[in-house]
């Protein structure tokens, strides 16, 4: 079986480890280990009977619920999708119509997939790991140029301050900001561009509901942008990209304030403890970040380390081979529960010492 491009490929990991999928401890996919919340499970169970009917193709109830979490937006500024990945496709189609699209790298592999699909003219802007330094983006204002970026950044976990991004909105014809991991920051630390979307018609924000609420199997995300753009996207795509159970679960979880607070309370300490423990291991250098994962530099090949972790401990980490700028000296690990994190640390210590 081919080595996976994305994290979370447990079928591949189980074959390498020689065990059932259920035995794999997955650090490769950055999913909240505290979920799915009971609110999501209850909503799914309660609405099973709705599978007899098609979902509302306009998603009015979910759009209304989402708009209440992003005041002062109204529902027409929001478009639910089959994961943020589906909405990325339509953003890439728009970017491909511009003269140039600037892509901050290293970048999530699906960005290149989507841009390549529509033969966009891409200029890559290397990011200095450990600091936001993008000299290549110091260009003259040009409405025929686009920018695709994510914040917090994947795979480094770095957070770009709001005032750093705003100048780009004034220079580029279209700015697409993937905020898939922004929910993991408590409100006082948020650097989301959502409050600016009504001011800048050239801004598209992509959000995910699957990572924070641990619902990747349901595939649900949403875009925030000018209503005219979202109406156009709606006409481009299949009529029912979001299924009924995903809609019901989404409406429930975005109102689950207890789960949100539990996640924020857990993540800060858990991430710091995991960072400190990895930093003490020989040959490894973790980078501080604001998301629910850590990027780690390894003095030795990660390919060897990944296979040993699987075969000896049934633990899967995310290699960074799909991030062309990083190669086989970096890996990424999700922040999990204290017990799981300790298993990872113990396994790494055994292999590295």
PDB file of N, CA, C and O in Angstrom, residues 31-37 40 184 209-218 259:
ATOM      1  N   UNK A  31      -6.767  15.895  15.416  1.00  0.00           N
ATOM      2  CA  UNK A  31      -8.174  15.857  15.794  1.00  0.00           C
ATOM      3  C   UNK A  31      -8.283  15.961  17.317  1.00  0.00           C
ATOM      4  O   UNK A  31      -7.507  15.341  18.049  1.00  0.00           O
ATOM      5  N   UNK A  32      -9.244  16.722  17.787  1.00  0.00           N
ATOM      6  CA  UNK A  32      -9.465  16.901  19.223  1.00  0.00           C
ATOM      7  C   UNK A  32      -9.746  15.550  19.885  1.00  0.00           C
ATOM      8  O   UNK A  32     -10.744  14.898  19.576  1.00  0.00           O
ATOM      9  N   UNK A  33      -8.903  15.103  20.835  1.00  0.00           N
ATOM     10  CA  UNK A  33      -9.118  13.789  21.467  1.00  0.00           C
ATOM     11  C   UNK A  33     -10.257  13.772  22.469  1.00  0.00           C
ATOM     12  O   UNK A  33     -10.647  12.699  22.945  1.00  0.00           O
ATOM     13  N   UNK A  34     -10.822  14.933  22.793  1.00  0.00           N
ATOM     14  CA  UNK A  34     -11.914  14.998  23.767  1.00  0.00           C
ATOM     15  C   UNK A  34     -13.276  14.722  23.134  1.00  0.00           C
ATOM     16  O   UNK A  34     -14.273  14.584  23.845  1.00  0.00           O
ATOM     17  N   UNK A  35     -13.309  14.657  21.820  1.00  0.00           N
ATOM     18  CA  UNK A  35     -14.593  14.474  21.141  1.00  0.00           C
ATOM     19  C   UNK A  35     -14.717  13.124  20.487  1.00  0.00           C
ATOM     20  O   UNK A  35     -13.837  12.279  20.650  1.00  0.00           O
ATOM     21  N   UNK A  36     -15.832  12.913  19.743  1.00  0.00           N
ATOM     22  CA  UNK A  36     -16.892  13.880  19.477  1.00  0.00           C
ATOM     23  C   UNK A  36     -17.682  14.201  20.742  1.00  0.00           C
ATOM     24  O   UNK A  36     -17.848  13.335  21.609  1.00  0.00           O
ATOM     25  N   UNK A  37     -18.188  15.423  20.866  1.00  0.00           N
ATOM     26  CA  UNK A  37     -18.973  15.775  22.056  1.00  0.00           C
ATOM     27  C   UNK A  37     -20.311  15.041  22.065  1.00  0.00           C
ATOM     28  O   UNK A  37     -20.839  14.650  21.013  1.00  0.00           O
ATOM     29  N   UNK A  40     -23.048  16.181  19.690  1.00  0.00           N
ATOM     30  CA  UNK A  40     -23.049  15.711  18.304  1.00  0.00           C
ATOM     31  C   UNK A  40     -23.681  14.329  18.195  1.00  0.00           C
ATOM     32  O   UNK A  40     -24.512  14.074  17.309  1.00  0.00           O
ATOM     33  N   UNK A 184      -9.223  26.362  17.937  1.00  0.00           N
ATOM     34  CA  UNK A 184      -8.470  25.871  19.081  1.00  0.00           C
ATOM     35  C   UNK A 184      -7.901  26.995  19.948  1.00  0.00           C
ATOM     36  O   UNK A 184      -7.375  26.736  21.025  1.00  0.00           O
ATOM     37  N   UNK A 209     -15.238  22.369  10.907  1.00  0.00           N
ATOM     38  CA  UNK A 209     -15.922  21.951  12.132  1.00  0.00           C
ATOM     39  C   UNK A 209     -15.505  20.543  12.541  1.00  0.00           C
ATOM     40  O   UNK A 209     -15.958  20.043  13.569  1.00  0.00           O
ATOM     41  N   UNK A 210     -14.668  19.903  11.742  1.00  0.00           N
ATOM     42  CA  UNK A 210     -14.367  18.494  11.995  1.00  0.00           C
ATOM     43  C   UNK A 210     -13.178  18.289  12.919  1.00  0.00           C
ATOM     44  O   UNK A 210     -13.124  17.297  13.647  1.00  0.00           O
ATOM     45  N   UNK A 211     -12.223  19.199  12.926  1.00  0.00           N
ATOM     46  CA  UNK A 211     -11.025  19.022  13.748  1.00  0.00           C
ATOM     47  C   UNK A 211     -11.311  19.336  15.216  1.00  0.00           C
ATOM     48  O   UNK A 211     -10.995  18.554  16.106  1.00  0.00           O
ATOM     49  N   UNK A 212     -11.886  20.490  15.466  1.00  0.00           N
ATOM     50  CA  UNK A 212     -12.152  20.910  16.836  1.00  0.00           C
ATOM     51  C   UNK A 212     -13.168  19.984  17.514  1.00  0.00           C
ATOM     52  O   UNK A 212     -13.024  19.633  18.686  1.00  0.00           O
ATOM     53  N   UNK A 213     -14.192  19.585  16.760  1.00  0.00           N
ATOM     54  CA  UNK A 213     -15.264  18.761  17.339  1.00  0.00           C
ATOM     55  C   UNK A 213     -15.068  17.270  17.070  1.00  0.00           C
ATOM     56  O   UNK A 213     -15.956  16.472  17.359  1.00  0.00           O
ATOM     57  N   UNK A 214     -13.924  16.891  16.521  1.00  0.00           N
ATOM     58  CA  UNK A 214     -13.571  15.490  16.305  1.00  0.00           C
ATOM     59  C   UNK A 214     -14.621  14.757  15.473  1.00  0.00           C
ATOM     60  O   UNK A 214     -15.105  13.696  15.851  1.00  0.00           O
ATOM     61  N   UNK A 215     -14.929  15.337  14.309  1.00  0.00           N
ATOM     62  CA  UNK A 215     -15.953  14.765  13.425  1.00  0.00           C
ATOM     63  C   UNK A 215     -15.453  14.639  11.983  1.00  0.00           C
ATOM     64  O   UNK A 215     -16.190  14.929  11.039  1.00  0.00           O
ATOM     65  N   UNK A 216     -14.212  14.186  11.767  1.00  0.00           N
ATOM     66  CA  UNK A 216     -13.696  14.150  10.391  1.00  0.00           C
ATOM     67  C   UNK A 216     -14.490  13.232   9.474  1.00  0.00           C
ATOM     68  O   UNK A 216     -14.526  13.445   8.259  1.00  0.00           O
ATOM     69  N   UNK A 217     -15.123  12.209  10.032  1.00  0.00           N
ATOM     70  CA  UNK A 217     -15.891  11.292   9.204  1.00  0.00           C
ATOM     71  C   UNK A 217     -17.165  11.899   8.649  1.00  0.00           C
ATOM     72  O   UNK A 217     -17.729  11.379   7.678  1.00  0.00           O
ATOM     73  N   UNK A 218     -17.635  13.000   9.238  1.00  0.00           N
ATOM     74  CA  UNK A 218     -18.853  13.645   8.750  1.00  0.00           C
ATOM     75  C   UNK A 218     -18.573  14.630   7.619  1.00  0.00           C
ATOM     76  O   UNK A 218     -19.473  14.979   6.869  1.00  0.00           O
ATOM     77  N   UNK A 259     -18.274  22.094  25.910  1.00  0.00           N
ATOM     78  CA  UNK A 259     -17.211  21.348  25.210  1.00  0.00           C
ATOM     79  C   UNK A 259     -16.122  22.299  24.714  1.00  0.00           C
ATOM     80  O   UNK A 259     -14.932  21.974  24.772  1.00  0.00           O
TER      81      UNK A 259
END
